[in-house]
Short mmCIF file of C-alpha atoms in Angstrom, two decimals:
data_model
loop_
_atom_site.label_atom_id
_atom_site.label_comp_id
_atom_site.label_asym_id
_atom_site.label_seq_id
_atom_site.Cartn_x
_atom_site.Cartn_y
_atom_site.Cartn_z
CA MET A 688 40.81 130.07 147.11
CA PHE A 689 43.10 128.08 144.84
CA LYS A 690 43.49 130.11 141.66
CA GLY A 691 46.30 131.58 139.62
CA THR A 692 49.57 130.53 138.07
CA TYR A 693 52.54 129.87 140.32
CA GLU A 694 56.25 129.32 139.67
CA VAL A 695 58.56 127.43 142.05
CA GLU A 696 60.64 129.74 144.22
CA SER A 697 62.24 127.16 146.55
CA VAL A 698 62.23 123.47 147.43
CA GLU A 699 63.44 121.96 150.69
CA LYS A 700 64.48 118.31 151.18
CA ARG A 701 63.71 117.21 147.61
CA ASP A 702 66.53 114.63 147.47
CA GLU A 703 65.64 113.25 150.91
CA PHE A 704 61.96 112.95 149.95
CA TYR A 705 62.64 110.87 146.84
CA GLU A 706 65.18 108.78 148.74
CA ALA A 707 62.55 108.02 151.41
CA LEU A 708 60.08 107.05 148.67
CA GLY A 709 62.69 104.76 147.16
CA THR A 710 61.77 105.81 143.63
CA GLY A 711 64.72 107.90 142.56
CA LYS A 712 64.52 111.62 141.94
CA PRO A 713 62.92 112.72 138.66
CA GLU A 714 65.30 114.47 136.28
CA THR A 715 63.06 117.52 136.12
CA MET A 716 60.61 119.19 138.47
CA GLN A 717 57.38 120.90 137.53
CA LYS A 718 58.23 124.57 137.73
CA VAL A 719 54.77 125.96 137.01
CA THR A 720 51.41 125.13 138.59
CA GLU A 721 48.09 126.44 137.30
CA LEU A 722 45.15 126.40 139.71
CA SER A 723 41.48 127.17 139.34
CA GLN A 724 38.68 126.68 141.84
CA THR A 725 34.92 126.81 141.56
CA GLY A 726 33.19 126.04 144.84
CA MET A 727 34.56 122.72 146.09
CA GLU A 728 36.15 121.77 142.74
CA ILE A 729 39.84 122.46 142.14
CA THR A 730 41.71 121.90 138.88
CA TRP A 731 45.44 121.46 139.40
CA THR A 732 47.58 121.55 136.24
CA HIS A 733 51.32 121.26 135.64
CA PRO A 734 52.11 122.31 132.08
CA GLN A 735 55.03 120.23 130.81
CA GLY A 736 55.84 121.40 127.31
CA PRO A 737 53.31 119.92 124.90
CA ILE A 738 51.73 117.77 127.67
CA ASN A 739 49.68 119.01 130.62
CA TRP A 740 49.39 116.88 133.74
CA THR A 741 46.02 117.70 135.34
CA ASN A 742 44.08 116.51 138.37
CA LYS A 743 40.50 117.54 139.06
CA ILE A 744 39.71 117.46 142.76
CA THR A 745 36.35 117.68 144.48
CA ILE A 746 36.76 118.30 148.18
CA GLY A 747 34.96 115.67 150.27
CA LYS A 748 34.28 113.33 147.32
CA GLU A 749 36.27 110.38 146.08
CA CYS A 750 38.43 111.41 143.12
CA GLU A 751 40.66 109.52 140.75
CA LEU A 752 44.05 111.22 140.77
CA THR A 753 47.31 110.68 138.94
CA THR A 754 50.80 111.13 140.34
CA ARG A 755 53.61 112.65 138.34
CA ARG A 756 54.89 109.14 137.61
CA GLY A 757 51.53 108.09 136.19
CA LEU A 758 50.24 106.10 139.18
CA ILE A 759 46.45 106.35 139.30
CA PHE A 760 44.82 106.18 142.73
CA LYS A 761 41.61 107.18 144.51
CA ALA A 762 41.43 109.59 147.42
CA ILE A 763 38.94 111.77 149.23
CA PRO A 764 40.52 115.25 149.44
CA ALA A 765 39.80 117.27 152.57
CA TYR A 766 39.94 120.99 153.22
CA MET A 767 40.66 122.18 156.75
CA MET A 768 41.53 125.70 157.91
CA GLY A 769 42.62 126.83 154.44
CA THR A 770 44.64 123.70 153.69
CA LEU A 771 43.95 121.11 151.00
CA ILE A 772 44.85 117.61 152.25
CA VAL A 773 45.21 114.52 150.07
CA GLN A 774 46.42 111.13 151.30
CA CYS A 775 48.40 109.68 148.41
CA PRO A 776 49.54 106.03 148.40
CA ALA A 777 53.07 106.74 149.68
CA PHE A 778 52.85 110.23 151.17
CA LEU A 779 50.54 112.92 152.54
CA PHE A 780 50.13 116.00 150.34
CA THR A 781 49.02 119.39 151.64
CA ALA A 782 48.67 122.74 149.90
CA GLN A 783 47.66 126.21 150.96
CA ILE A 784 47.92 129.77 149.75
CA VAL A 785 49.76 131.97 152.25
CA GLU A 786 50.42 135.65 151.52
CA GLY A 787 50.08 135.05 147.78
CA LYS A 788 52.39 132.02 147.75
CA LEU A 789 51.47 128.40 147.08
CA ILE A 790 52.95 126.27 149.87
CA GLU A 791 52.99 122.51 149.21
CA THR A 792 54.22 119.77 151.54
CA TYR A 793 54.79 116.12 150.71
CA THR A 794 55.31 113.95 153.81
CA VAL A 795 56.56 110.36 153.78
CA PRO A 796 55.60 108.77 157.13
CA GLY A 797 57.49 106.29 159.24
CA GLU A 798 61.04 105.69 160.33
CA LYS A 799 62.50 107.21 157.16
CA GLY A 800 59.89 109.94 157.20
CA VAL A 801 60.68 113.27 155.63
CA THR A 802 58.76 116.32 154.44
CA MET A 803 59.55 118.06 151.20
CA LYS A 804 58.34 121.67 151.11
CA LYS A 805 57.80 123.53 147.85
CA VAL A 806 57.09 127.28 147.81
CA SER A 807 55.82 128.92 144.61
CA ILE A 808 55.15 132.59 143.85
CA GLN A 809 52.23 133.82 141.80
CA ILE A 810 53.19 134.97 138.32
#
């Protein structure tokens, strides 16, 4: 179940991920993630000072989602063996809760492919 508030503990290959995307690394990274789940609906929020960046996901149904950079796209999120899977326009996103930690991966495919891994602890 995706619920709780999590704070980033570690990030692997962040620079390489943004280099592979070709977008340049953001100056800041979301340090806190708030999750809530009711049935197949997940609300994913990154509080950023006075502004919250929120996506509402319904597993198995087409959803309109927004990236951190404001790109709006449609995807059909899947849930397999405890893992949330979302195909974003430029990368594959996965998330799961393992031993109380939120584990997120962001994978850019292809020749320059790289996976950024973000681990957050529940606070």
